[in-house]
Amino acid sequence: MLRCDELGAISDEPGRLTRTFASPAMRRANKLVGSWMRKAGLQVREDAAFNLLGRRNSERRGAKTFLLGSHLDTVRDAGNYDGPLGVLTAIATVQLLRERGVKLPFNLEVAGFSDEEGVRYHTTCLGSRALAGTLTAADLARIKEKQIVKARRRQGEFLGYAEVHIEQGPVLEKNNVPVGVVTAIAGQSRLCVEFHGVAGHAGTVPMNLRHDALAGAAELVLAAGCCGALATVGKLEVAPGASNVIPGHAALTLDVRDQNDPRRLAAVRLLHAKAKIIARRRGLKLTWTPVQQTSAVQCDKALTRIFSRCIAQRGLEVLKLTSGAGHDAAALAAICPVAMLFVRCKGGISHNPAESVNTTDIAPAIDVLADFIQTLATRHA
Ligand code: HGY
Ligand code: MN
Ligand code: MN
């Protein structure tokens, strides 16, 4: 918890926590977390995608690798736990296993991924997708740091990936349990939508003759509230941005989520149709740009069963839940089995500086993750 606070003070913006892909704050964060990885006996390096990697090799020659971790980047004005808690509990677990003198038949690696939130380029999981080798040409066209493709790891190298993460929702708190097992991760569609109107004088253009780009965007924001999936407009930019000028241009981000991919894609199609109607009626030009589609992911049943068993053996109730939030685990699922352990967070608040966890919930998370790794070790002995 002290480490979460210390890390939470490393930001690209004064007075609030914001750490974005490949930024100066991310470099400082990697340096600090790298020092904690070394203290846990890990060999530390940064890969071509600015992912921080700490590795403990097995004595077994040619052993495969089990990957733990989460992300070190944050949203704007973030809390201290979304991402960093998963990296720091993984490091604490490695330390605990070393103190227990546990020998492992596989290498253990901890990743601090460099861009799960995608704040800088509106992408998501640049770091973990670079490591997984699933970046697309469209992704690379959006970013300056093209060399991140070199972070790709060997096919079949990973036995699996497990991620500890705050729930970012109210379910664990409502059920009064400290940890829960994730069964699935929602799919997400990220788009950029622009309305191009005509800037004009606020005092002379009659209302019925206006081509007001912001008014069109505002109608789409309201339509997002009833499209059949979770839809959010998180960013809205208006130009030219003067109080006495009718907005000639409005650009908004659209984020659509659902556990069910066809339902999510139907919601995106519905909003696209509504945007065209709004544009036609208001005499606006519409630009509709899909930025990224991420399919829903099922967590691996065998790994999830191990997590459930480890939770039960600790005398805790086993609660299974789905994740509405995206995670690096969804990116890793392209190359290996994945599992996630959620930790209760107060009020389910996240993507907000008020995000917080109970200190007493962290020990069970670390214990369960350590038991999970030890159970895996017996399976691969
Ligand atoms: O947006 C998400 O679901 C995650 O926090 N990146
Ligand atoms: Mn996260
Ligand atoms: Mn997040």
Tab-separated table of N, CA, C and O in Angstrom, residues 12 14 53 61 71 86-87 103 109 115 120 122 131 137 185 203-204 228 255 266 273 278 282 313 369:
chain	number	residue	atom	x	y	z
A	12	ASP	N	2.577	12.825	-14.842
A	12	ASP	CA	2.944	13.768	-15.910
A	12	ASP	C	2.271	15.119	-15.700
A	12	ASP	O	2.537	16.060	-16.437
A	14	PRO	N	0.846	18.135	-12.855
A	14	PRO	CA	0.907	18.587	-11.451
A	14	PRO	C	-0.457	18.452	-10.774
A	14	PRO	O	-1.489	18.630	-11.428
A	53	LEU	N	9.796	-5.520	-17.276
A	53	LEU	CA	9.717	-6.981	-17.097
A	53	LEU	C	10.704	-7.429	-16.024
A	53	LEU	O	11.883	-7.081	-16.070
A	61	ARG	N	15.981	-26.578	-17.200
A	61	ARG	CA	16.411	-26.093	-18.525
A	61	ARG	C	15.242	-26.119	-19.493
A	61	ARG	O	14.412	-27.034	-19.467
A	71	HIS	N	-0.867	-3.229	-15.552
A	71	HIS	CA	-0.306	-2.055	-16.273
A	71	HIS	C	0.134	-0.955	-15.304
A	71	HIS	O	-0.371	-0.835	-14.195
A	86	GLY	N	-1.960	-4.485	-9.348
A	86	GLY	CA	-1.701	-5.813	-9.928
A	86	GLY	C	-0.212	-6.072	-10.091
A	86	GLY	O	0.271	-7.197	-9.865
A	87	VAL	N	0.535	-5.046	-10.445
A	87	VAL	CA	1.989	-5.226	-10.615
A	87	VAL	C	2.640	-5.430	-9.246
A	87	VAL	O	3.447	-6.344	-9.043
A	103	LYS	N	10.615	-23.727	-5.089
A	103	LYS	CA	11.290	-23.909	-6.378
A	103	LYS	C	10.187	-24.085	-7.433
A	103	LYS	O	9.173	-24.742	-7.157
A	109	GLU	N	7.611	-14.515	-14.616
A	109	GLU	CA	7.922	-13.164	-15.084
A	109	GLU	C	6.798	-12.228	-14.640
A	109	GLU	O	5.617	-12.621	-14.642
A	115	ASP	N	0.902	0.505	-21.575
A	115	ASP	CA	-0.194	1.307	-22.142
A	115	ASP	C	-1.486	0.524	-22.194
A	115	ASP	O	-1.993	0.196	-23.253
A	120	ARG	N	-2.961	8.114	-24.503
A	120	ARG	CA	-2.170	8.955	-25.424
A	120	ARG	C	-2.628	8.823	-26.871
A	120	ARG	O	-2.780	9.812	-27.578
A	122	HIS	N	-5.481	6.862	-27.819
A	122	HIS	CA	-6.870	6.359	-27.918
A	122	HIS	C	-6.880	4.866	-28.282
A	122	HIS	O	-7.889	4.308	-28.642
A	131	LEU	N	3.736	-7.215	-26.904
A	131	LEU	CA	4.359	-8.446	-26.362
A	131	LEU	C	3.682	-9.691	-26.952
A	131	LEU	O	4.334	-10.680	-27.293
A	137	ALA	N	-1.607	-3.019	-38.389
A	137	ALA	CA	-1.015	-1.908	-39.161
A	137	ALA	C	-1.688	-0.591	-38.763
A	137	ALA	O	-1.044	0.458	-38.656
A	185	ILE	N	-14.160	-11.165	-19.730
A	185	ILE	CA	-13.831	-9.731	-19.849
A	185	ILE	C	-14.608	-9.163	-21.035
A	185	ILE	O	-14.581	-9.748	-22.130
A	203	GLY	N	-25.012	35.872	-32.838
A	203	GLY	CA	-26.066	36.874	-32.722
A	203	GLY	C	-26.837	37.106	-34.003
A	203	GLY	O	-27.873	37.754	-34.009
A	204	THR	N	-26.379	36.537	-35.104
A	204	THR	CA	-27.053	36.915	-36.367
A	204	THR	C	-27.644	35.731	-37.124
A	204	THR	O	-28.533	35.904	-37.949
A	228	GLY	N	-28.487	0.040	-26.078
A	228	GLY	CA	-28.518	-1.415	-25.838
A	228	GLY	C	-27.207	-1.980	-25.329
A	228	GLY	O	-27.061	-3.177	-25.159
A	255	ASP	N	-17.128	5.018	-26.616
A	255	ASP	CA	-16.599	3.777	-26.025
A	255	ASP	C	-17.811	2.886	-25.748
A	255	ASP	O	-18.678	3.262	-24.960
A	266	ALA	N	-24.029	-4.461	-32.635
A	266	ALA	CA	-25.359	-3.948	-33.035
A	266	ALA	C	-25.554	-2.540	-32.458
A	266	ALA	O	-26.084	-1.645	-33.133
A	273	ALA	N	-26.076	4.737	-37.382
A	273	ALA	CA	-27.297	5.106	-38.133
A	273	ALA	C	-27.898	6.395	-37.565
A	273	ALA	O	-28.282	7.309	-38.316
A	278	ILE	N	-28.876	12.423	-37.654
A	278	ILE	CA	-28.629	13.728	-37.004
A	278	ILE	C	-27.892	14.647	-37.978
A	278	ILE	O	-28.285	15.799	-38.192
A	282	ARG	N	-29.344	18.163	-39.692
A	282	ARG	CA	-28.749	19.452	-39.293
A	282	ARG	C	-27.803	20.008	-40.362
A	282	ARG	O	-27.116	20.992	-40.152
A	313	GLN	N	-9.678	-22.594	-0.112
A	313	GLN	CA	-8.739	-23.156	0.887
A	313	GLN	C	-8.311	-22.109	1.913
A	313	GLN	O	-7.842	-22.428	2.991
A	369	LEU	N	-2.713	-15.559	-4.730
A	369	LEU	CA	-1.872	-15.593	-5.940
A	369	LEU	C	-0.663	-16.509	-5.711
A	369	LEU	O	-0.299	-17.305	-6.596
